[in-house]
Coordinates of C-alpha atoms in Angstrom, one line a residue:
X1 CA 21.3 -18.5 -11.8
X2 CA 18.5 -16.0 -12.4
X3 CA 16.0 -18.4 -14.0
X4 CA 16.7 -21.1 -11.4
X5 CA 16.3 -18.5 -8.7
X6 CA 12.9 -17.5 -10.1
X7 CA 11.7 -21.0 -9.6
X8 CA 12.6 -20.6 -5.9
X9 CA 11.2 -17.1 -5.8
X10 CA 7.5 -17.8 -5.9
X11 CA 7.4 -21.1 -4.1
X12 CA 9.5 -20.1 -1.1
X13 CA 8.0 -19.2 2.3
X14 CA 11.1 -18.3 4.1
X15 CA 13.0 -16.4 6.7
X16 CA 11.4 -14.8 9.6
X17 CA 13.3 -16.4 12.4
X18 CA 12.2 -16.3 16.0
X19 CA 13.4 -12.9 17.0
X20 CA 10.0 -11.2 16.8
X21 CA 7.9 -14.0 18.0
X22 CA 7.1 -12.9 21.6
X23 CA 7.5 -9.2 21.1
X24 CA 5.2 -8.9 18.1
X25 CA 2.9 -11.9 18.4
X26 CA 4.4 -13.5 15.3
X27 CA 5.0 -17.2 15.0
X28 CA 8.2 -18.5 13.2
X29 CA 7.6 -19.4 9.6
X30 CA 10.9 -21.3 8.8
X31 CA 11.5 -25.0 8.8
X32 CA 15.3 -24.5 8.3
X33 CA 17.7 -22.2 10.1
X34 CA 18.4 -18.7 8.8
X35 CA 22.1 -19.5 8.7
X36 CA 21.5 -22.5 6.3
X37 CA 19.0 -20.7 4.2
X38 CA 21.0 -17.6 3.7
X39 CA 24.4 -19.0 3.0
X40 CA 24.3 -19.2 -0.8
X41 CA 23.3 -16.9 -3.7
X42 CA 20.3 -19.2 -4.4
X43 CA 19.3 -19.1 -0.7
X44 CA 19.5 -15.3 -0.5
X45 CA 17.4 -15.1 -3.7
X46 CA 14.8 -17.4 -2.1
X47 CA 14.9 -15.2 1.0
X48 CA 14.2 -12.2 -1.1
X49 CA 11.3 -14.2 -2.6
X50 CA 9.8 -14.5 0.9
X51 CA 10.1 -10.7 1.3
X52 CA 8.4 -9.8 -2.0
X53 CA 5.7 -12.4 -1.5
X54 CA 4.8 -10.9 1.8
X55 CA 3.5 -7.9 -0.1
X56 CA 0.9 -10.3 -1.6
X57 CA -0.6 -11.4 1.7
X58 CA -4.4 -10.8 2.2
X59 CA -3.4 -8.7 5.2
X60 CA -1.3 -6.4 3.1
X61 CA -1.5 -5.4 -0.6
X62 CA -3.6 -8.3 -1.8
X63 CA -6.6 -6.7 0.0
X64 CA -6.5 -5.1 3.4
X65 CA -3.9 -2.3 2.8
X66 CA -5.9 -1.2 -0.3
X67 CA -9.5 -1.6 1.0
X68 CA -9.1 -0.2 4.6
X69 CA -8.2 3.4 3.7
X70 CA -10.7 3.5 0.9
X71 CA -13.6 2.9 3.4
X72 CA -13.2 6.6 4.4
X73 CA -15.3 7.7 1.5
X74 CA -14.7 5.6 -1.7
X75 CA -16.1 2.3 -0.5
X76 CA -19.2 1.4 1.5
X77 CA -20.4 -1.9 2.9
X78 CA -22.5 -3.8 0.3
X79 CA -25.9 -4.5 1.8
X80 CA -26.3 -7.4 -0.7
X81 CA -23.2 -9.2 0.6
X82 CA -23.9 -12.4 2.5
X83 CA -21.7 -15.2 4.0
X84 CA -21.5 -18.4 2.1
X85 CA -20.9 -22.0 3.2
X86 CA -19.1 -22.5 -0.1
X87 CA -16.0 -20.9 1.5
X88 CA -16.4 -22.5 4.9
X89 CA -17.5 -19.3 6.5
X90 CA -14.5 -17.2 5.2
X91 CA -16.8 -14.6 3.7
X92 CA -18.6 -13.7 6.9
X93 CA -15.7 -12.2 8.8
X94 CA -14.5 -9.8 6.0
X95 CA -18.1 -8.5 5.6
X96 CA -18.4 -7.7 9.3
X97 CA -14.9 -6.3 9.5
X98 CA -15.4 -4.0 6.6
X99 CA -18.6 -2.7 8.2
X100 CA -16.7 -2.1 11.5
X101 CA -13.9 -0.3 9.8
X102 CA -16.4 1.8 7.8
X103 CA -17.9 2.8 11.1
X104 CA -14.5 3.4 12.8
X105 CA -15.5 0.7 15.4
X106 CA -12.4 -1.5 15.4
X107 CA -11.0 -2.3 18.9
X108 CA -7.6 -3.5 20.2
X109 CA -9.0 -7.1 20.7
X110 CA -9.7 -7.5 16.9
X111 CA -7.3 -10.5 16.6
X112 CA -10.1 -12.5 15.0
X113 CA -10.7 -9.7 12.4
X114 CA -9.7 -9.9 8.8
X115 CA -7.9 -6.6 9.4
X116 CA -5.8 -7.9 12.3
X117 CA -3.1 -9.0 9.9
X118 CA -1.4 -5.7 9.3
X119 CA 0.7 -5.8 12.5
X120 CA 1.7 -9.5 12.0
X121 CA 2.4 -9.3 8.3
X122 CA 4.4 -6.1 8.4
X123 CA 6.7 -7.3 11.2
X124 CA 7.1 -10.6 9.3
X125 CA 8.4 -8.5 6.3
X126 CA 10.7 -6.6 8.6
X127 CA 12.1 -9.8 10.0
X128 CA 12.7 -11.2 6.6
X129 CA 14.5 -8.2 5.2
X130 CA 16.6 -7.7 8.3
X131 CA 17.8 -11.3 8.2
X132 CA 18.8 -10.7 4.5
X133 CA 20.7 -7.6 5.4
X134 CA 22.5 -9.3 8.2
X135 CA 23.5 -12.3 6.1
X136 CA 24.5 -10.6 2.9
X137 CA 28.1 -9.6 3.7
X138 CA 29.1 -13.2 4.3
X139 CA 27.4 -14.8 1.3
X140 CA 30.0 -16.1 -1.1
X141 CA 29.5 -16.2 -4.9
X142 CA 27.9 -12.8 -5.3
X143 CA 29.5 -10.0 -7.3
X144 CA 29.7 -6.6 -5.6
X145 CA 26.9 -5.3 -7.9
X146 CA 24.7 -8.2 -7.1
X147 CA 25.3 -7.8 -3.4
X148 CA 24.6 -4.1 -3.6
X149 CA 21.4 -4.6 -5.5
X150 CA 20.0 -7.2 -3.1
X151 CA 20.9 -4.8 -0.2
X152 CA 19.0 -2.1 -2.0
X153 CA 15.9 -4.2 -2.4
X154 CA 15.9 -5.2 1.2
X155 CA 16.3 -1.6 2.4
X156 CA 13.5 -0.3 0.1
X157 CA 11.2 -3.1 1.4
X158 CA 12.1 -2.2 5.0
X159 CA 11.3 1.4 4.3
X160 CA 7.9 0.5 2.8
X161 CA 7.1 -1.7 5.8
X162 CA 8.0 1.0 8.4
X163 CA 6.2 3.6 6.3
X164 CA 3.0 1.5 6.2
X165 CA 3.2 0.8 9.9
X166 CA 3.4 4.5 10.6
X167 CA 0.4 5.2 8.3
X168 CA -1.7 2.6 10.1
X169 CA -0.7 3.0 13.7
X170 CA 0.6 6.5 14.2
X171 CA -1.0 9.9 13.8
X172 CA 0.3 11.9 10.8
X173 CA 3.6 13.8 10.8
X174 CA 2.0 17.2 11.4
X175 CA 0.0 15.9 14.4
X176 CA 2.5 17.4 17.0
X177 CA 5.4 19.9 16.7
X178 CA 8.4 18.1 15.3
X179 CA 6.4 14.8 15.0
X180 CA 7.3 14.0 18.6
X181 CA 4.2 11.8 19.1
X182 CA 4.3 8.0 19.3
X183 CA 5.2 6.1 16.2
X184 CA 5.9 2.4 16.0
X185 CA 8.5 -0.1 17.0
X186 CA 11.4 0.3 14.5
X187 CA 13.4 -2.8 13.5
X188 CA 16.6 -1.9 11.7
X189 CA 18.3 -5.2 12.6
X190 CA 17.3 -8.7 13.7
X191 CA 15.8 -8.4 17.2
X192 CA 17.1 -10.5 20.1
X193 CA 14.4 -12.8 21.5
X194 CA 14.5 -11.0 24.9
X195 CA 14.3 -7.5 23.5
X196 CA 11.2 -5.5 24.4
X197 CA 11.6 -2.1 22.6
X198 CA 9.3 0.8 23.0
X199 CA 7.7 2.8 20.2
X200 CA 9.9 5.4 18.6
X201 CA 8.6 8.8 17.7
X202 CA 7.0 9.5 14.3
X203 CA 10.0 11.8 13.4
X204 CA 12.4 8.9 14.2
X205 CA 10.4 6.5 12.1
X206 CA 10.3 8.8 9.0
X207 CA 14.0 9.5 9.4
X208 CA 14.8 5.8 9.2
X209 CA 12.4 5.4 6.2
X210 CA 14.1 8.3 4.4
X211 CA 17.6 7.0 5.1
X212 CA 16.8 3.5 3.9
X213 CA 15.3 4.8 0.6
X214 CA 18.2 7.2 0.0
X215 CA 20.7 4.3 0.4
X216 CA 18.5 2.0 -1.7
X217 CA 18.5 4.4 -4.6
X218 CA 22.3 4.3 -4.7
X219 CA 22.5 0.5 -4.5
X220 CA 19.7 -0.8 -6.7
X221 CA 20.8 -1.9 -10.2
X222 CA 19.9 -4.1 -13.1
X223 CA 20.5 -7.3 -11.1
X224 CA 17.1 -6.8 -9.4
X225 CA 15.4 -7.0 -12.8
X226 CA 14.8 -10.7 -13.0
X227 CA 12.2 -10.2 -15.7
X228 CA 11.1 -7.2 -17.8
X229 CA 8.0 -6.7 -15.8
X230 CA 7.6 -3.7 -13.5
X231 CA 7.3 -6.0 -10.4
X232 CA 10.9 -5.5 -9.1
X233 CA 12.3 -2.6 -7.2
X234 CA 14.4 -0.1 -9.1
X235 CA 16.0 3.3 -8.3
X236 CA 13.0 4.9 -10.0
X237 CA 10.6 3.0 -7.7
X238 CA 12.6 3.9 -4.6
X239 CA 12.5 7.6 -5.7
X240 CA 8.7 7.4 -6.2
X241 CA 8.3 6.0 -2.7
X242 CA 10.5 8.8 -1.4
X243 CA 8.5 11.4 -3.1
X244 CA 5.3 10.1 -1.5
X245 CA 7.0 9.9 1.9
X246 CA 8.2 13.5 1.6
X247 CA 4.6 14.6 0.9
X248 CA 3.6 13.0 4.2
X249 CA 6.4 15.0 5.9
X250 CA 5.4 18.2 4.0
X251 CA 9.0 18.4 2.6
X252 CA 7.7 20.0 -0.6
X253 CA 11.1 20.7 -2.1
X254 CA 11.9 17.1 -1.7
X255 CA 8.7 16.0 -3.4
X256 CA 9.5 18.2 -6.4
X257 CA 13.0 16.9 -6.6
X258 CA 12.2 13.2 -6.4
X259 CA 9.0 13.3 -8.4
X260 CA 10.8 15.2 -11.2
X261 CA 13.6 12.6 -11.2
X262 CA 10.9 9.9 -11.7
X263 CA 9.0 11.8 -14.4
X264 CA 12.2 12.6 -16.3
X265 CA 13.7 9.1 -15.9
X266 CA 12.6 7.8 -19.3
X267 CA 10.7 4.5 -20.0
X268 CA 7.5 5.8 -18.4
X269 CA 4.5 7.5 -20.1
X270 CA 1.0 8.5 -19.1
X271 CA -1.7 6.4 -20.6
X272 CA -3.4 8.2 -23.5
X273 CA -7.2 8.7 -23.2
X274 CA -8.0 6.0 -25.8
X275 CA -6.2 3.3 -23.8
X276 CA -7.0 4.4 -20.3
X277 CA -10.1 2.4 -19.5
X278 CA -9.2 -0.7 -21.4
X279 CA -5.8 -0.9 -19.8
X280 CA -7.4 -1.0 -16.4
X281 CA -10.4 -3.1 -17.3
X282 CA -8.5 -5.8 -19.3
X283 CA -5.5 -5.8 -16.9
X284 CA -3.1 -4.8 -19.7
X285 CA 0.5 -3.8 -19.1
X286 CA 0.6 0.0 -18.4
X287 CA 3.4 2.3 -19.6
X288 CA 2.9 4.4 -16.5
X289 CA 3.4 1.5 -14.0
X290 CA 6.4 2.2 -11.8
X291 CA 6.0 -0.8 -9.5
X292 CA 3.4 -3.5 -9.3
X293 CA 2.9 -6.2 -6.6
X294 CA 3.0 -9.4 -8.7
X295 CA -0.1 -11.0 -7.1
X296 CA -0.9 -13.2 -10.1
X297 CA 2.5 -15.0 -10.2
X298 CA 2.6 -15.4 -6.5
X299 CA -0.8 -17.0 -6.5
X300 CA 0.0 -19.3 -9.5
X301 CA 3.1 -20.5 -7.6
X302 CA 1.0 -21.4 -4.6
X303 CA -1.8 -23.7 -5.5
X304 CA -3.1 -23.6 -1.9
X305 CA -3.6 -19.8 -2.1
X306 CA -7.1 -18.6 -1.5
X307 CA -6.1 -15.6 -3.6
X308 CA -9.5 -14.6 -5.2
X309 CA -11.5 -15.0 -2.0
X310 CA -9.1 -12.7 -0.1
X311 CA -8.3 -10.2 -2.9
X312 CA -9.2 -6.6 -3.5
X313 CA -11.3 -7.9 -6.5
X314 CA -13.5 -9.8 -3.9
X315 CA -14.0 -6.5 -2.1
X316 CA -15.3 -4.3 -4.9
X317 CA -14.4 -5.8 -8.3
X318 CA -16.9 -6.1 -11.1
X319 CA -18.5 -9.7 -11.0
X320 CA -18.0 -11.4 -14.3
X321 CA -18.2 -15.2 -14.1
X322 CA -18.8 -15.8 -10.4
X323 CA -22.1 -15.9 -8.7
X324 CA -20.8 -14.1 -5.7
X325 CA -21.5 -10.6 -4.4
X326 CA -18.5 -8.4 -3.5
X327 CA -18.1 -7.4 0.1
X328 CA -18.3 -3.7 -0.6
X329 CA -19.5 -1.4 -3.3
X330 CA -18.3 1.9 -4.8
X331 CA -19.8 4.7 -2.8
X332 CA -22.0 7.5 -4.1
X333 CA -19.6 9.9 -2.4
X334 CA -16.9 8.8 -4.9
X335 CA -19.1 8.6 -8.0
X336 CA -20.3 12.2 -7.3
X337 CA -16.8 13.5 -7.9
X338 CA -16.8 12.6 -11.6
X339 CA -18.5 14.7 -14.2
X340 CA -20.5 13.0 -16.9
X341 CA -17.7 13.7 -19.4
X342 CA -14.9 12.2 -17.2
X343 CA -13.8 8.9 -18.9
X344 CA -12.8 7.5 -15.5
X345 CA -16.5 7.1 -14.8
X346 CA -16.3 4.1 -17.2
X347 CA -14.2 2.3 -14.6
X348 CA -17.3 1.9 -12.5
X349 CA -20.2 -0.4 -13.5
X350 CA -23.5 -1.0 -11.9
X351 CA -24.4 -4.7 -11.4
X352 CA -27.6 -5.7 -9.6
X353 CA -28.2 -2.1 -8.4
X354 CA -24.7 -1.6 -6.9
X355 CA -21.6 0.0 -8.4
X356 CA -18.3 -1.9 -8.6
X357 CA -14.8 -1.1 -9.9
X358 CA -13.2 -2.4 -13.1
X359 CA -9.7 -1.7 -11.7
X360 CA -10.0 -5.2 -10.1
X361 CA -11.3 -8.2 -12.1
X362 CA -13.5 -10.6 -10.2
X363 CA -13.3 -13.7 -12.3
X364 CA -12.3 -17.3 -11.6
X365 CA -8.6 -18.2 -11.1
X366 CA -7.4 -14.6 -11.5
X367 CA -6.0 -11.9 -9.2
X368 CA -5.4 -8.4 -10.5
X369 CA -1.8 -7.2 -10.0
X370 CA -1.8 -4.1 -7.8
X371 CA 0.1 -0.9 -8.8
X372 CA 1.9 0.4 -5.7
X373 CA 3.3 3.3 -7.8
X374 CA 2.3 4.8 -11.1
X375 CA 3.3 7.9 -13.0
X376 CA -0.1 9.7 -12.5
X377 CA 0.5 9.8 -8.8
X378 CA 3.9 11.4 -9.3
X379 CA 2.5 14.2 -11.4
X380 CA -0.2 14.8 -8.7
X381 CA 2.4 14.7 -5.9
X382 CA 4.4 17.3 -7.7
X383 CA 1.3 19.5 -8.4
X384 CA 0.5 19.3 -4.7
X385 CA 4.1 20.3 -3.8
X386 CA 4.2 23.2 -6.3
X387 CA 0.9 24.5 -4.9
X388 CA 2.2 24.3 -1.3
X389 CA 5.3 26.2 -2.4
X390 CA 3.2 29.0 -4.0
X391 CA 4.3 28.0 -7.6
X392 CA 0.7 27.9 -8.8
X393 CA 1.5 28.0 -12.6
X394 CA 3.7 24.8 -12.3
X395 CA 1.0 23.2 -10.1
X396 CA -1.7 24.0 -12.7
X397 CA 0.4 22.5 -15.5
X398 CA 0.8 19.1 -13.7
X399 CA -2.9 19.1 -12.7
X400 CA -3.9 19.8 -16.3
X401 CA -1.9 16.9 -17.6
X402 CA -4.0 14.4 -15.5
X403 CA -7.4 16.2 -15.6
X404 CA -7.5 17.0 -19.3
X405 CA -6.5 13.5 -20.2
X406 CA -9.7 12.3 -18.4
X407 CA -12.0 15.1 -19.4
X408 CA -11.9 15.9 -23.1
X409 CA -11.9 19.7 -23.9
X410 CA -11.7 20.6 -20.2
X411 CA -10.5 24.2 -19.8
X412 CA -7.1 24.8 -18.1
X413 CA -7.5 25.3 -14.4
X414 CA -7.3 28.9 -13.3
X415 CA -7.5 28.4 -9.5
X416 CA -4.8 29.6 -7.2
X417 CA -3.8 29.3 -3.5
X418 CA -5.9 27.1 -1.3
X419 CA -8.6 26.6 -3.9
X420 CA -6.0 25.1 -6.2
X421 CA -4.7 22.9 -3.4
X422 CA -8.3 21.7 -2.7
X423 CA -8.9 20.9 -6.4
X424 CA -5.6 19.0 -6.6
X425 CA -6.8 16.9 -3.6
X426 CA -10.1 16.2 -5.4
X427 CA -8.2 15.2 -8.6
X428 CA -6.1 12.8 -6.5
X429 CA -9.3 11.2 -5.3
X430 CA -10.6 10.8 -8.8
X431 CA -7.4 9.5 -10.3
X432 CA -6.2 7.2 -7.5
X433 CA -9.6 6.0 -6.3
X434 CA -9.6 2.5 -4.7
X435 CA -5.8 2.3 -4.8
X436 CA -5.3 2.6 -1.0
X437 CA -4.8 6.3 -0.4
X438 CA -7.9 8.1 0.9
X439 CA -7.8 7.8 4.7
X440 CA -4.1 8.4 4.7
X441 CA -4.4 11.5 2.5
X442 CA -7.2 12.9 4.6
X443 CA -5.1 12.5 7.7
X444 CA -1.8 13.9 6.3
X445 CA -3.6 17.0 5.0
X446 CA -5.7 17.5 8.1
X447 CA -9.0 16.9 6.5
X448 CA -11.9 15.1 8.2
X449 CA -14.0 12.2 6.8
X450 CA -17.1 13.6 5.1
X451 CA -19.5 11.0 3.8
X452 CA -23.1 10.9 2.9
X453 CA -23.3 7.3 1.8
X454 CA -23.3 5.2 4.9
X455 CA -25.4 2.3 6.2
X456 CA -28.2 3.1 8.6
X457 CA -27.0 3.2 12.2
X458 CA -23.4 4.3 11.4
X459 CA -22.8 7.0 14.0
X460 CA -19.5 7.9 12.5
X461 CA -20.5 8.6 8.9
X462 CA -18.5 11.9 9.3
X463 CA -15.4 12.1 11.4
X464 CA -13.6 15.4 12.0
X465 CA -9.8 15.6 12.1
X466 CA -8.1 15.2 14.5
X467 CA -9.6 12.1 16.0
X468 CA -8.0 9.0 17.6
X469 CA -9.9 6.8 15.1
X470 CA -7.7 8.0 12.2
X471 CA -5.3 5.3 13.3
X472 CA -5.7 1.7 14.3
X473 CA -5.3 0.4 17.8
X474 CA -2.1 -1.6 18.6
X475 CA -3.3 -5.2 18.9
X476 CA -3.9 -6.3 22.5
X477 CA -1.8 -9.4 22.0
X478 CA 1.2 -7.3 21.1
X479 CA 0.7 -5.1 24.2
X480 CA 0.4 -8.3 26.3
X481 CA 3.7 -9.6 25.0
X482 CA 5.7 -6.3 25.5
X483 CA 5.2 -4.2 28.6
X484 CA 7.1 -1.4 27.0
X485 CA 4.5 -0.9 24.2
X486 CA 1.8 1.7 24.7
X487 CA -1.7 1.8 23.2
X488 CA -2.8 4.6 20.9
X489 CA -4.7 7.3 22.9
X490 CA -8.4 6.8 22.8
X491 CA -8.4 3.0 22.7

């Protein structure tokens, strides 16, 4: 059944239902009823396909969820980028939108923007996983272990969707005492068509995310491993997400516990220095990958996919065989963080006077798979947590593992206190550059945006924290559909 289900997995576009249509400005995607589609093991597997494939939308991890936060200091609009009739005008909108986002100039009426997809896509994902969770108990032909594992996958995906909504549309956890400020609409079950729920608090949102991941950890098992690739959810992946989420809540003991469980889980290893650059540049399997978004398989299964045009590689990947200019370039603000001896500098190449990133390959008929979680981040999260807890020696040890791999003969770090925490933050920027973290990391740690490399006329090259522009506006169409929704302050 597994191999037959894989055929369905990446050709299915299933299972939103109509429950969210009016409330969230989302159109139904299904041509068959949820009841019919979710009544068999094959159908439930295809439904899970629809959920996983949502991660590969251009409005999510294919491009926007990675590029948008990196514009806060790692990416800059490419002055050489121009629109092209070869793509029926599709290039013009992303170029303009990236410039608007770089300038913190997005408005609630940005429905025609290439960045307007976050709200729609994330609630599509929530609709899909909630339909799965509701249907699972009645599906015949599944063993208890299979049913549990599918439930765990759905819960982990629901946690990721809510977490990303909170990162995009709500100020960080520390913004108010007890995180009592507005969060997002939480969907923990299929929503009646007539429902018009209000936004929950950020604290309530993070509590649901935590609960879903804790349950997912206990339910996920080997049934989810449809192939040997690191593209399926596992208890280790769920723990990695939980460690990241605890960092956003400043639950430092929780970060240490979950990150340590991942680090000690077995089967993972940091890339050695001799393999580091080539593994990225040649898109080779990485021993430190915890969870990838399988963009390449999803694109291959959908011949109509515009994958390359709308991928992260098209934003800032190194051009190889295409006579096209990426929308953005690697900023001098990022490049200045690397010393000459840092091997990670080799991931950035100058082409035609602009710097681009080798983490994403810009070549015909190819989309680089995106690593949502990798082992390096878990060491840096644990270093950050140890430093916050005053356990400087342990923080230094984790920092040194990552930094000394990249910088041959680098001395062991001797910083302590706030200076150590600041250096761990810089190392996080260097190691996780262009992987979709920067703006969110700045916000959760209370740091402002400090850039030198901006286009002329950008009035917001620097942006102190707090500021309303650290989060996106709720789309106006969603506000129009639901009178109980409120806009983010400042918009």
